[in-house]
Structures are given as C-alpha cells and as structure tokens.
Amino acid sequence: MQIKSPEFKENSRIALKDVNLQKALGNLKAGFPVKRAHAVDRMPEFEDLRNEARDLKNHILENLDVYLEQFESKVVENGGHVHWARTSDDACKTILDICQQVGAKTVTKGKSMVSEEVNLNEYLEKNGVQPIETDLGEYILQLRNDHPSHIIAPAIHLNLEDVSEAFHEHHHRPKSNDPAVLMQEAREMLRKQFVSADVGITGANFCVAETGSTIIVTNEGNGDLTQTLPKTHIVITSIEKVVPTLEDMTLFQRLLARSATGQEFTVYNTLSTGPRRAEDQDGPENFHVVLVDNGRSEMIGSELQDMLRCIRCSACMNHCPVYASVGGHAYGAVYPGPMGSVLTPALSSLKAAKDLPNACTLNGRCKEVCPVDIPLPDMLRSLRARQFDEKLTPPVTRVSLMMWAWLVRRPTLYRIATGFAVR
C-alpha cells in the first residue's frame, strides 16, 4: 500500500495551524461520538452483540480459506466471475482488463476505500479510462484533486465554502453556499454520468459465502445507480469482508450503522447476487468480484490478526483525540486514525510508516467503542516494541527509554528521581 506522506509529525504541525481544517474538525467532536452514544444507549443488547461479532470474526479468520472458496463457488454458480488479486497492481490490472474487454471509456464508482488503497483511479486514468466518483464526498474530492481524510465522511476536512468554490469552478454555475442548491447541482451533473457509464465499480461492506452476494450500505443511493445501470458491475473488496451467512451479515449491520453514524440502520442496504436474470427488470449483464489480498494473508496468525476484524465503521477515529486534532491527511495514508496506525504498517511496512504507531495517547477509547472489540492499544504497543527491537526508533528515544528502563529497575533511585521531578 502506497504511503503518500510518511512524515506524521510535520503533517501534524501543518494541520494544527490550518484554521479551516480546525474549523471543520470542530464539527466532528460534536457529531458522530454523541450520535453513537445515543444509538448504543437505545440498544441494551449492544455489548452482547459486540462480543458475538468479535467471536464470529475470529471464527471467520480461522476458516477464511473455506468461506472464500464457498463465496467464489456461489458467485460462479450465479453467473458471475471472481478474480483473485494478491497485490494492488494485480487488482488494478484485472479491473482495467475487464474495462477494456467491454470497450469502456468511462466508469462510475461508488464509495470504496479498497479502490483508494490500490490507487485504482490513477491507474485507470493513465490507461485511458475515466473514473467518475459518485459518492458526494468522493465526488467533491475528485473535483479538488484531493483524497479522503475519513472512512465514512471522506470530505470531513472541508467546509461549505470549500465545496462551493469547487462546484463553481467545475460546474460553471453561480457560486452558492446553500447546501440544497449544491446537492441539486451534484445530482444534475452525475445523472448523465450514471446513464452513460460503460462500467460501474463499487466496494462491498460484506461478501456472503452462503449466497455469493455482496452488499453495500449507503445513505445516498449512488451505489445502487452505479451497480444497476451499466452493463458491467465490478465489485472490488478485500478478502476479510466475507461472512458465512445472510444472518451473520445482519449481525454486523446492526453494529455498523450505530457505531459509524449513530443511525439504527443506513438508508440503503443493497445486495448484489450475480448478473441480471431473465426475469429481472434491471441490473448488469456482467458481474465481477475482485478480491484483494494486498498483504492481508500475511497478517493471519500474526500479532496483528485482530485488525482484520475491522468493519470500517470509523468509531475509533471519531473518538480519537489525535485524529480530532490533526485530521486524516496527517497520517499520510489511505486509512487514518487508530485503525490506520495499525493497518498501514501491516500492509506496507513498519519502516515506511515509522511515526504511526506513536501517533496515539493510548487512552483506550478506540478499543472501548470498537464494535468488534479490536485491541488497538495493545497492537500499537506491540508495533512500538518491534520498532525498538528493529532499531527503527530515533536514537534519542532509544537512549531515553534505556535510561528509564535502567532507573525503573532500581526502586530507591527511581523514587528519588521522581521526587525531584515533582518539586
């Protein structure tokens, strides 16, 4: 996974001085955390479901090969195709090949963090295929040549004025600060893209082994138009998204929306099960699923395996004081916040993401709110220990830690030293 800007400390200094960013981040503190708390309070069985989801995810990861093969078999049985992509390049090349086979010049895209992870848009553009983002946040960012700073609210670092300026520049219409006017502009601009696109690309929140279905959960409906109007629908997702049954999927859905946005349920929950059948009124003629590994299989059996339980709700970053202070771009990679501080080193390298394991106060809020009980603080501590063992920490830090370790093993000296420190 590509890391765009690995210097977290310098990125953070810039972010803390960015007045517009700080204004935008102020909306986060009063938004998602409060809504999540209210949603959880209204669901007395939340903790029981959380434990059930954790155990189910562990079971899935222990039998991942079985469920992935079952999923593939069902997709093929339904008339679709499954493609296995070990690396980012494999994923991009596979999708480009499909686009070229059907003569695609433009593709519409629903929201997909995995497509961001593999740099799909850039790859397609370099090879003559124009991707059009249809999620409102992603669409705004594409106009600005920007990147997501949050998993579920990709443009959370922007203010209304930023959106107005981008629309005015690209839509060539009078500038407006009325959200309703801006929304209507986006609908009008994207409608013709939905109708004319040769291929639609979406992500998947879950893949159901029992039926060979994929599901997207959204609040805009753009994903539905993306996957039903074009003749070819491509799903790009990662291997850990598979779940055994439809009933299992509903367990995670009950936790996902409450943890992410504080909703009881997202507005659209759309299942895709193969290409259009003879009796169907609409839908694609071709259905492809690209399953991306990109380093995940190497996490199986490691101290970071628990990270693969993540259902991408963003609760950890919504409650993280570091993220709330510097935003997502400071992390320099696709996945920000606490989950990104673990996942980015796992999918790239600890050396490349040297600052991220230390971009945390270890206050534990991320684990407390995680709907699948991922021990993020424990894994961050583990990564810090690996950094020290592999001599990746700065010399000053290493010397300071060794001095502290020497002192703490001598209680009398330690008490004297700390006594001076508090005077």
Tab-separated table of C-alpha atoms in Angstrom:
chain	number	residue	atom	x	y	z
A	1	MET	CA	0.000	0.000	0.000
A	2	GLN	CA	1.380	3.381	-1.025
A	3	ILE	CA	2.090	5.921	1.709
A	4	LYS	CA	1.665	9.390	0.252
A	5	SER	CA	3.312	11.417	3.035
A	6	PRO	CA	5.030	9.462	5.826
A	7	GLU	CA	6.092	12.443	7.942
A	8	PHE	CA	3.293	12.415	10.503
A	9	LYS	CA	4.971	14.903	12.848
A	10	GLU	CA	5.467	17.527	10.166
A	11	ASN	CA	1.995	16.880	8.708
A	12	SER	CA	0.529	17.383	12.179
A	13	ARG	CA	2.299	20.696	12.697
A	14	ILE	CA	0.813	21.947	9.434
A	15	ALA	CA	-2.647	20.623	10.336
A	16	LEU	CA	-2.662	22.286	13.749
A	17	LYS	CA	-2.005	25.665	12.106
A	18	ASP	CA	-4.658	25.206	9.403
A	19	VAL	CA	-7.554	27.406	10.520
A	20	ASN	CA	-10.056	25.977	8.027
A	21	LEU	CA	-9.172	22.402	8.941
A	22	GLN	CA	-9.536	23.104	12.647
A	23	LYS	CA	-12.932	24.646	11.982
A	24	ALA	CA	-14.015	21.558	10.037
A	25	LEU	CA	-12.717	19.159	12.703
A	26	GLY	CA	-14.758	21.013	15.313
A	27	ASN	CA	-17.875	19.577	13.658
A	28	LEU	CA	-16.592	16.038	14.252
A	29	LYS	CA	-16.340	16.401	18.021
A	30	ALA	CA	-19.991	17.367	18.359
A	31	GLY	CA	-21.265	14.917	15.742
A	32	PHE	CA	-20.516	11.218	15.426
A	33	PRO	CA	-19.460	10.475	19.048
A	34	VAL	CA	-22.661	11.933	20.502
A	35	LYS	CA	-24.886	10.183	17.958
A	36	ARG	CA	-23.145	6.859	18.556
A	37	ALA	CA	-23.610	7.140	22.310
A	38	HIS	CA	-27.328	7.776	21.919
A	39	ALA	CA	-27.715	4.867	19.472
A	40	VAL	CA	-25.923	2.475	21.816
A	41	ASP	CA	-27.988	3.627	24.794
A	42	ARG	CA	-31.133	2.740	22.870
A	43	MET	CA	-29.855	-0.817	22.343
A	44	PRO	CA	-29.412	-2.651	25.674
A	45	GLU	CA	-28.003	-5.753	23.957
A	46	PHE	CA	-25.215	-3.830	22.206
A	47	GLU	CA	-22.394	-5.328	24.308
A	48	ASP	CA	-23.715	-8.853	23.810
A	49	LEU	CA	-23.862	-8.314	20.053
A	50	ARG	CA	-20.371	-6.822	20.147
A	51	ASN	CA	-18.983	-9.940	21.807
A	52	GLU	CA	-20.870	-12.157	19.377
A	53	ALA	CA	-19.477	-10.217	16.418
A	54	ARG	CA	-15.920	-10.452	17.784
A	55	ASP	CA	-16.187	-14.218	18.186
A	56	LEU	CA	-17.754	-14.646	14.751
A	57	LYS	CA	-15.000	-12.611	13.118
A	58	ASN	CA	-12.375	-14.725	14.855
A	59	HIS	CA	-14.086	-17.858	13.547
A	60	ILE	CA	-14.162	-16.426	10.021
A	61	LEU	CA	-10.464	-15.562	10.087
A	62	GLU	CA	-9.594	-19.046	11.319
A	63	ASN	CA	-11.533	-20.516	8.388
A	64	LEU	CA	-11.043	-17.756	5.852
A	65	ASP	CA	-9.987	-20.050	3.018
A	66	VAL	CA	-13.119	-22.174	3.416
A	67	TYR	CA	-15.514	-19.233	3.295
A	68	LEU	CA	-13.716	-17.526	0.420
A	69	GLU	CA	-13.876	-20.684	-1.686
A	70	GLN	CA	-17.554	-21.100	-0.838
A	71	PHE	CA	-18.183	-17.482	-1.821
A	72	GLU	CA	-16.369	-17.941	-5.131
A	73	SER	CA	-18.331	-21.106	-5.896
A	74	LYS	CA	-21.649	-19.350	-5.291
A	75	VAL	CA	-20.716	-16.297	-7.387
A	76	VAL	CA	-19.813	-18.563	-10.315
A	77	GLU	CA	-22.985	-20.572	-9.803
A	78	ASN	CA	-24.947	-17.306	-10.050
A	79	GLY	CA	-23.288	-16.433	-13.361
A	80	GLY	CA	-20.593	-14.094	-12.065
A	81	HIS	CA	-16.802	-14.142	-12.042
A	82	VAL	CA	-14.317	-13.951	-9.169
A	83	HIS	CA	-10.780	-12.610	-9.623
A	84	TRP	CA	-8.058	-13.042	-7.006
A	85	ALA	CA	-5.655	-10.114	-6.645
A	86	ARG	CA	-2.594	-10.656	-4.487
A	87	THR	CA	-1.266	-7.104	-4.920
A	88	SER	CA	-2.502	-3.614	-5.756
A	89	ASP	CA	-1.127	-3.942	-9.276
A	90	ASP	CA	-2.952	-7.238	-9.760
A	91	ALA	CA	-6.241	-5.621	-8.698
A	92	CYS	CA	-5.825	-2.611	-10.965
A	93	LYS	CA	-4.745	-4.676	-13.959
A	94	THR	CA	-7.667	-7.050	-13.511
A	95	ILE	CA	-10.184	-4.198	-13.460
A	96	LEU	CA	-8.546	-2.478	-16.432
A	97	ASP	CA	-8.679	-5.734	-18.411
A	98	ILE	CA	-12.410	-6.054	-17.717
A	99	CYS	CA	-12.988	-2.442	-18.762
A	100	GLN	CA	-11.012	-2.918	-21.979
A	101	GLN	CA	-12.835	-6.157	-22.795
A	102	VAL	CA	-16.165	-4.306	-22.841
A	103	GLY	CA	-14.709	-1.203	-24.502
A	104	ALA	CA	-15.300	1.035	-21.522
A	105	LYS	CA	-14.219	4.659	-21.702
A	106	THR	CA	-15.910	5.895	-18.535
A	107	VAL	CA	-16.782	4.131	-15.288
A	108	THR	CA	-18.887	5.327	-12.393
A	109	LYS	CA	-17.638	4.451	-8.926
A	110	GLY	CA	-19.408	4.021	-5.657
A	111	LYS	CA	-17.504	4.651	-2.455
A	112	SER	CA	-14.656	2.156	-1.966
A	113	MET	CA	-11.709	2.502	0.392
A	114	VAL	CA	-10.069	-0.561	-1.175
A	115	SER	CA	-10.024	1.226	-4.539
A	116	GLU	CA	-8.277	4.119	-2.785
A	117	GLU	CA	-5.849	1.651	-1.224
A	118	VAL	CA	-4.781	0.256	-4.614
A	119	ASN	CA	-4.809	3.707	-6.347
A	120	LEU	CA	-7.361	2.484	-8.885
A	121	ASN	CA	-8.441	5.895	-10.179
A	122	GLU	CA	-4.914	6.929	-11.061
A	123	TYR	CA	-4.257	3.592	-12.769
A	124	LEU	CA	-7.408	3.760	-14.885
A	125	GLU	CA	-6.781	7.367	-15.931
A	126	LYS	CA	-3.243	6.517	-17.048
A	127	ASN	CA	-4.702	3.791	-19.242
A	128	GLY	CA	-7.437	5.785	-20.941
A	129	VAL	CA	-10.435	5.003	-18.718
A	130	GLN	CA	-12.093	7.892	-16.881
A	131	PRO	CA	-13.433	7.069	-13.406
A	132	ILE	CA	-16.260	9.237	-12.027
A	133	GLU	CA	-16.793	9.202	-8.261
A	134	THR	CA	-20.489	9.259	-7.398
A	135	ASP	CA	-20.466	9.376	-3.591
A	136	LEU	CA	-20.973	13.070	-2.825
A	137	GLY	CA	-17.931	13.329	-0.578
A	138	GLU	CA	-15.704	11.440	-3.007
A	139	TYR	CA	-17.085	13.468	-5.917
A	140	ILE	CA	-16.156	16.722	-4.171
A	141	LEU	CA	-12.665	15.412	-3.503
A	142	GLN	CA	-12.232	14.300	-7.103
A	143	LEU	CA	-13.111	17.812	-8.306
A	144	ARG	CA	-10.486	19.213	-5.942
A	145	ASN	CA	-7.881	16.542	-6.832
A	146	ASP	CA	-7.959	15.640	-3.147
A	147	HIS	CA	-8.062	12.412	-1.131
A	148	PRO	CA	-10.358	11.125	1.649
A	149	SER	CA	-9.453	12.054	5.209
A	150	HIS	CA	-12.039	9.827	6.870
A	151	ILE	CA	-13.523	6.409	6.119
A	152	ILE	CA	-17.236	7.248	6.124
A	153	ALA	CA	-17.056	11.048	5.766
A	154	PRO	CA	-14.257	11.459	3.213
A	155	ALA	CA	-14.601	15.242	2.909
A	156	ILE	CA	-14.914	15.970	6.628
A	157	HIS	CA	-11.818	18.192	6.429
A	158	LEU	CA	-13.656	20.631	4.152
A	159	ASN	CA	-16.065	23.439	4.941
A	160	LEU	CA	-19.103	24.600	2.976
A	161	GLU	CA	-17.053	27.364	1.393
A	162	ASP	CA	-14.579	24.806	0.001
A	163	VAL	CA	-17.386	22.817	-1.608
A	164	SER	CA	-18.998	25.937	-3.044
A	165	GLU	CA	-15.715	27.014	-4.617
A	166	ALA	CA	-15.093	23.594	-6.165
A	167	PHE	CA	-18.591	23.420	-7.668
A	168	HIS	CA	-18.361	26.960	-9.001
A	169	GLU	CA	-15.041	26.202	-10.698
A	170	HIS	CA	-16.070	22.896	-12.297
A	171	HIS	CA	-19.809	23.285	-12.870
A	172	HIS	CA	-19.515	26.848	-14.218
A	173	ARG	CA	-22.585	27.997	-12.318
A	174	PRO	CA	-23.132	30.907	-9.943
A	175	LYS	CA	-21.486	30.342	-6.587
A	176	SER	CA	-23.848	29.290	-3.831
A	177	ASN	CA	-23.493	28.488	-0.134
A	178	ASP	CA	-26.909	26.842	0.012
A	179	PRO	CA	-26.436	23.077	0.636
A	180	ALA	CA	-29.712	22.280	-1.176
A	181	VAL	CA	-28.542	24.115	-4.297
A	182	LEU	CA	-25.170	22.373	-4.206
A	183	MET	CA	-26.826	18.973	-3.796
A	184	GLN	CA	-29.045	19.608	-6.804
A	185	GLU	CA	-26.026	20.633	-8.859
A	186	ALA	CA	-24.293	17.376	-7.992
A	187	ARG	CA	-27.395	15.343	-8.894
A	188	GLU	CA	-27.677	17.041	-12.290
A	189	MET	CA	-24.007	16.591	-13.090
A	190	LEU	CA	-23.873	12.958	-12.006
A	191	ARG	CA	-27.169	11.842	-13.555
A	192	LYS	CA	-25.781	11.851	-17.082
A	193	GLN	CA	-22.686	10.002	-15.886
A	194	PHE	CA	-24.839	7.246	-14.376
A	195	VAL	CA	-26.730	6.821	-17.635
A	196	SER	CA	-23.743	6.880	-19.980
A	197	ALA	CA	-21.198	4.857	-17.979
A	198	ASP	CA	-19.948	1.643	-19.549
A	199	VAL	CA	-18.938	0.053	-16.232
A	200	GLY	CA	-19.952	0.566	-12.608
A	201	ILE	CA	-17.483	-0.134	-9.790
A	202	THR	CA	-18.486	-0.464	-6.154
A	203	GLY	CA	-16.918	-1.709	-2.977
A	204	ALA	CA	-18.572	-4.171	-0.622
A	205	ASN	CA	-19.162	-3.931	3.089
A	206	PHE	CA	-19.651	-7.699	3.257
A	207	CYS	CA	-19.495	-10.735	0.976
A	208	VAL	CA	-21.888	-13.559	1.853
A	209	ALA	CA	-20.445	-17.035	1.331
A	210	GLU	CA	-23.859	-18.711	1.629
A	211	THR	CA	-25.360	-16.913	-1.383
A	212	GLY	CA	-22.447	-15.374	-3.309
A	213	SER	CA	-23.890	-11.919	-2.624
A	214	THR	CA	-22.139	-8.639	-1.933
A	215	ILE	CA	-23.735	-5.801	-0.004
A	216	ILE	CA	-23.173	-2.063	0.103
A	217	VAL	CA	-24.595	0.115	2.873
A	218	THR	CA	-25.004	3.790	1.977
A	219	ASN	CA	-27.050	6.866	2.745
A	220	GLU	CA	-27.163	8.365	-0.755
A	221	GLY	CA	-28.248	5.642	-3.162
A	222	ASN	CA	-25.465	6.448	-5.599
A	223	GLY	CA	-24.134	2.927	-5.219
A	224	ASP	CA	-27.447	1.481	-6.415
A	225	LEU	CA	-27.298	3.509	-9.637
A	226	THR	CA	-23.639	2.602	-10.070
A	227	GLN	CA	-24.253	-1.125	-9.920
A	228	THR	CA	-27.568	-1.408	-11.757
A	229	LEU	CA	-27.399	0.972	-14.736
A	230	PRO	CA	-24.118	0.000	-16.510
A	231	LYS	CA	-23.907	-3.299	-18.394
A	232	THR	CA	-20.943	-4.408	-16.278
A	233	HIS	CA	-20.697	-4.266	-12.494
A	234	ILE	CA	-17.316	-4.753	-10.817
A	235	VAL	CA	-17.039	-5.198	-7.059
A	236	ILE	CA	-13.631	-4.531	-5.531
A	237	THR	CA	-13.235	-5.586	-1.935
A	238	SER	CA	-10.765	-7.244	0.430
A	239	ILE	CA	-10.635	-10.877	1.457
A	240	GLU	CA	-11.570	-10.371	5.118
A	241	LYS	CA	-15.006	-8.950	4.202
A	242	VAL	CA	-16.521	-12.424	3.749
A	243	VAL	CA	-19.179	-13.639	6.225
A	244	PRO	CA	-20.735	-17.124	6.333
A	245	THR	CA	-24.471	-16.389	6.047
A	246	LEU	CA	-27.048	-13.684	5.477
A	247	GLU	CA	-27.998	-13.908	9.137
A	248	ASP	CA	-24.372	-13.274	10.111
A	249	MET	CA	-24.358	-10.235	7.842
A	250	THR	CA	-27.322	-8.742	9.688
A	251	LEU	CA	-25.432	-9.011	12.979
A	252	PHE	CA	-22.693	-6.761	11.626
A	253	GLN	CA	-25.221	-4.400	10.061
A	254	ARG	CA	-26.835	-3.816	13.465
A	255	LEU	CA	-23.455	-2.778	14.832
A	256	LEU	CA	-22.067	-0.927	11.819
A	257	ALA	CA	-24.532	1.948	11.410
A	258	ARG	CA	-24.838	2.592	15.145
A	259	SER	CA	-21.060	2.708	15.521
A	260	ALA	CA	-20.472	4.794	12.408
A	261	THR	CA	-23.169	7.472	12.243
A	262	GLY	CA	-25.433	6.741	15.189
A	263	GLN	CA	-28.212	5.529	12.885
A	264	GLU	CA	-30.354	2.492	13.618
A	265	PHE	CA	-29.760	1.430	10.016
A	266	THR	CA	-28.351	3.039	6.900
A	267	VAL	CA	-30.832	4.309	4.316
A	268	TYR	CA	-29.793	1.912	1.549
A	269	ASN	CA	-28.702	-1.692	2.137
A	270	THR	CA	-28.313	-3.227	-1.301
A	271	LEU	CA	-27.431	-6.817	-2.130
A	272	SER	CA	-25.976	-7.890	-5.491
A	273	THR	CA	-26.152	-11.547	-6.424
A	274	GLY	CA	-24.726	-12.115	-9.875
A	275	PRO	CA	-25.727	-10.567	-13.201
A	276	ARG	CA	-29.281	-9.793	-14.286
A	277	ARG	CA	-31.539	-12.800	-14.720
A	278	ALA	CA	-34.207	-13.144	-17.398
A	279	GLU	CA	-36.976	-12.146	-15.004
A	280	ASP	CA	-35.115	-9.110	-13.606
A	281	GLN	CA	-36.238	-5.665	-14.747
A	282	ASP	CA	-32.777	-4.136	-14.448
A	283	GLY	CA	-29.225	-4.926	-13.453
A	284	PRO	CA	-25.880	-5.577	-15.141
A	285	GLU	CA	-25.233	-8.157	-17.828
A	286	ASN	CA	-21.810	-8.940	-16.358
A	287	PHE	CA	-20.858	-9.312	-12.691
A	288	HIS	CA	-17.252	-9.451	-11.462
A	289	VAL	CA	-15.812	-9.563	-7.940
A	290	VAL	CA	-12.162	-8.658	-7.402
A	291	LEU	CA	-10.925	-9.984	-4.049
A	292	VAL	CA	-7.857	-8.091	-2.887
A	293	ASP	CA	-5.245	-9.567	-0.550
A	294	ASN	CA	-2.521	-6.896	-0.645
A	295	GLY	CA	-0.760	-8.132	2.493
A	296	ARG	CA	-3.762	-9.304	4.494
A	297	SER	CA	-2.972	-13.026	4.307
A	298	GLU	CA	0.378	-12.285	5.927
A	299	MET	CA	-1.465	-10.831	8.922
A	300	ILE	CA	-3.211	-14.147	9.561
A	301	GLY	CA	-1.552	-15.823	12.535
A	302	SER	CA	0.416	-12.698	13.469
A	303	GLU	CA	0.002	-10.396	16.450
A	304	LEU	CA	-1.939	-8.079	14.119
A	305	GLN	CA	-4.562	-10.605	13.003
A	306	ASP	CA	-7.241	-8.976	15.167
A	307	MET	CA	-7.036	-5.918	12.917
A	308	LEU	CA	-8.733	-7.970	10.202
A	309	ARG	CA	-11.904	-7.968	12.287
A	310	CYS	CA	-12.400	-4.295	11.370
A	311	ILE	CA	-15.744	-3.489	9.683
A	312	ARG	CA	-14.672	0.065	8.724
A	313	CYS	CA	-17.134	1.948	10.933
A	314	SER	CA	-14.621	4.703	11.862
A	315	ALA	CA	-15.710	4.751	15.525
A	316	CYS	CA	-12.061	4.577	16.602
A	317	MET	CA	-11.089	7.740	14.739
A	318	ASN	CA	-14.309	9.528	15.724
A	319	HIS	CA	-13.281	9.146	19.377
A	320	CYS	CA	-9.529	9.648	18.939
A	321	PRO	CA	-8.136	12.911	20.381
A	322	VAL	CA	-5.181	12.779	18.000
A	323	TYR	CA	-7.339	12.416	14.895
A	324	ALA	CA	-9.684	15.129	16.173
A	325	SER	CA	-6.708	17.494	16.436
A	326	VAL	CA	-4.909	16.861	13.137
A	327	GLY	CA	-7.416	15.168	10.803
A	328	GLY	CA	-6.899	12.250	8.462
A	329	HIS	CA	-4.400	13.612	5.942
A	330	ALA	CA	-1.720	13.941	8.616
A	331	TYR	CA	-1.465	10.148	8.708
A	332	GLY	CA	-0.256	10.219	5.109
A	333	ALA	CA	-2.048	7.047	4.025
A	334	VAL	CA	-5.473	5.782	2.980
A	335	TYR	CA	-6.531	4.620	6.444
A	336	PRO	CA	-6.206	7.270	9.177
A	337	GLY	CA	-6.785	7.258	12.913
A	338	PRO	CA	-6.073	4.369	15.303
A	339	MET	CA	-7.067	1.634	12.844
A	340	GLY	CA	-4.826	3.185	10.198
A	341	SER	CA	-1.930	3.391	12.644
A	342	VAL	CA	-2.078	-0.404	12.863
A	343	LEU	CA	-3.238	-1.328	9.364
A	344	THR	CA	-0.854	0.893	7.400
A	345	PRO	CA	2.340	-0.614	8.896
A	346	ALA	CA	0.834	-4.074	8.406
A	347	LEU	CA	0.015	-3.538	4.724
A	348	SER	CA	3.138	-1.550	3.833
A	349	SER	CA	5.993	-1.818	6.311
A	350	LEU	CA	6.809	-0.666	9.804
A	351	LYS	CA	9.787	1.268	8.447
A	352	ALA	CA	7.677	3.150	5.890
A	353	ALA	CA	5.034	4.051	8.490
A	354	LYS	CA	7.501	4.733	11.268
A	355	ASP	CA	5.552	7.513	13.007
A	356	LEU	CA	2.082	5.986	13.033
A	357	PRO	CA	2.398	3.524	15.959
A	358	ASN	CA	3.371	6.532	18.074
A	359	ALA	CA	0.501	8.740	16.862
A	360	CYS	CA	-1.578	7.703	19.851
A	361	THR	CA	-2.011	8.610	23.517
A	362	LEU	CA	-3.016	5.012	24.388
A	363	ASN	CA	-6.094	6.341	26.192
A	364	GLY	CA	-8.026	3.237	25.106
A	365	ARG	CA	-11.153	4.924	23.751
A	366	CYS	CA	-10.685	3.245	20.365
A	367	LYS	CA	-10.972	-0.234	21.870
A	368	GLU	CA	-13.839	0.841	24.095
A	369	VAL	CA	-16.021	1.928	21.154
A	370	CYS	CA	-14.937	-0.668	18.572
A	371	PRO	CA	-17.992	-2.771	17.599
A	372	VAL	CA	-15.835	-5.883	17.143
A	373	ASP	CA	-13.598	-5.296	20.191
A	374	ILE	CA	-10.274	-4.853	18.383
A	375	PRO	CA	-7.464	-4.327	20.935
A	376	LEU	CA	-5.946	-1.383	19.081
A	377	PRO	CA	-3.867	-0.047	22.022
A	378	ASP	CA	-2.287	-3.480	22.551
A	379	MET	CA	-1.333	-3.740	18.880
A	380	LEU	CA	0.101	-0.220	18.860
A	381	ARG	CA	2.245	-1.120	21.856
A	382	SER	CA	3.357	-4.260	20.041
A	383	LEU	CA	4.361	-2.223	16.994
A	384	ARG	CA	6.306	0.196	19.199
A	385	ALA	CA	8.172	-2.730	20.745
A	386	ARG	CA	9.002	-4.037	17.261
A	387	GLN	CA	10.252	-0.604	16.276
A	388	PHE	CA	12.588	-0.599	19.253
A	389	ASP	CA	13.825	-4.140	18.599
A	390	GLU	CA	14.411	-3.378	14.918
A	391	LYS	CA	16.204	-0.110	15.787
A	392	LEU	CA	13.644	1.994	13.911
A	393	THR	CA	13.101	4.455	16.762
A	394	PRO	CA	15.193	7.672	16.799
A	395	PRO	CA	18.498	7.422	18.741
A	396	VAL	CA	17.365	9.994	21.320
A	397	THR	CA	14.211	7.997	22.004
A	398	ARG	CA	16.157	4.745	22.307
A	399	VAL	CA	18.638	6.232	24.771
A	400	SER	CA	15.833	7.801	26.805
A	401	LEU	CA	13.947	4.512	27.012
A	402	MET	CA	17.072	2.587	28.006
A	403	MET	CA	17.842	5.137	30.729
A	404	TRP	CA	14.271	4.937	32.021
A	405	ALA	CA	14.413	1.111	31.985
A	406	TRP	CA	17.672	1.161	33.956
A	407	LEU	CA	16.203	3.583	36.501
A	408	VAL	CA	12.844	1.864	36.964
A	409	ARG	CA	14.589	-1.378	37.911
A	410	ARG	CA	16.105	0.447	40.896
A	411	PRO	CA	13.116	1.500	43.041
A	412	THR	CA	15.073	3.620	45.514
A	413	LEU	CA	16.766	5.690	42.819
A	414	TYR	CA	13.506	5.879	40.884
A	415	ARG	CA	11.662	7.351	43.896
A	416	ILE	CA	14.430	9.890	44.456
A	417	ALA	CA	14.470	10.912	40.798
A	418	THR	CA	10.701	11.240	40.516
A	419	GLY	CA	10.672	13.130	43.799
A	420	PHE	CA	12.906	15.782	42.279
A	421	ALA	CA	10.730	15.879	39.197
A	422	VAL	CA	7.558	16.855	41.059
A	423	ARG	CA	9.109	19.524	43.274
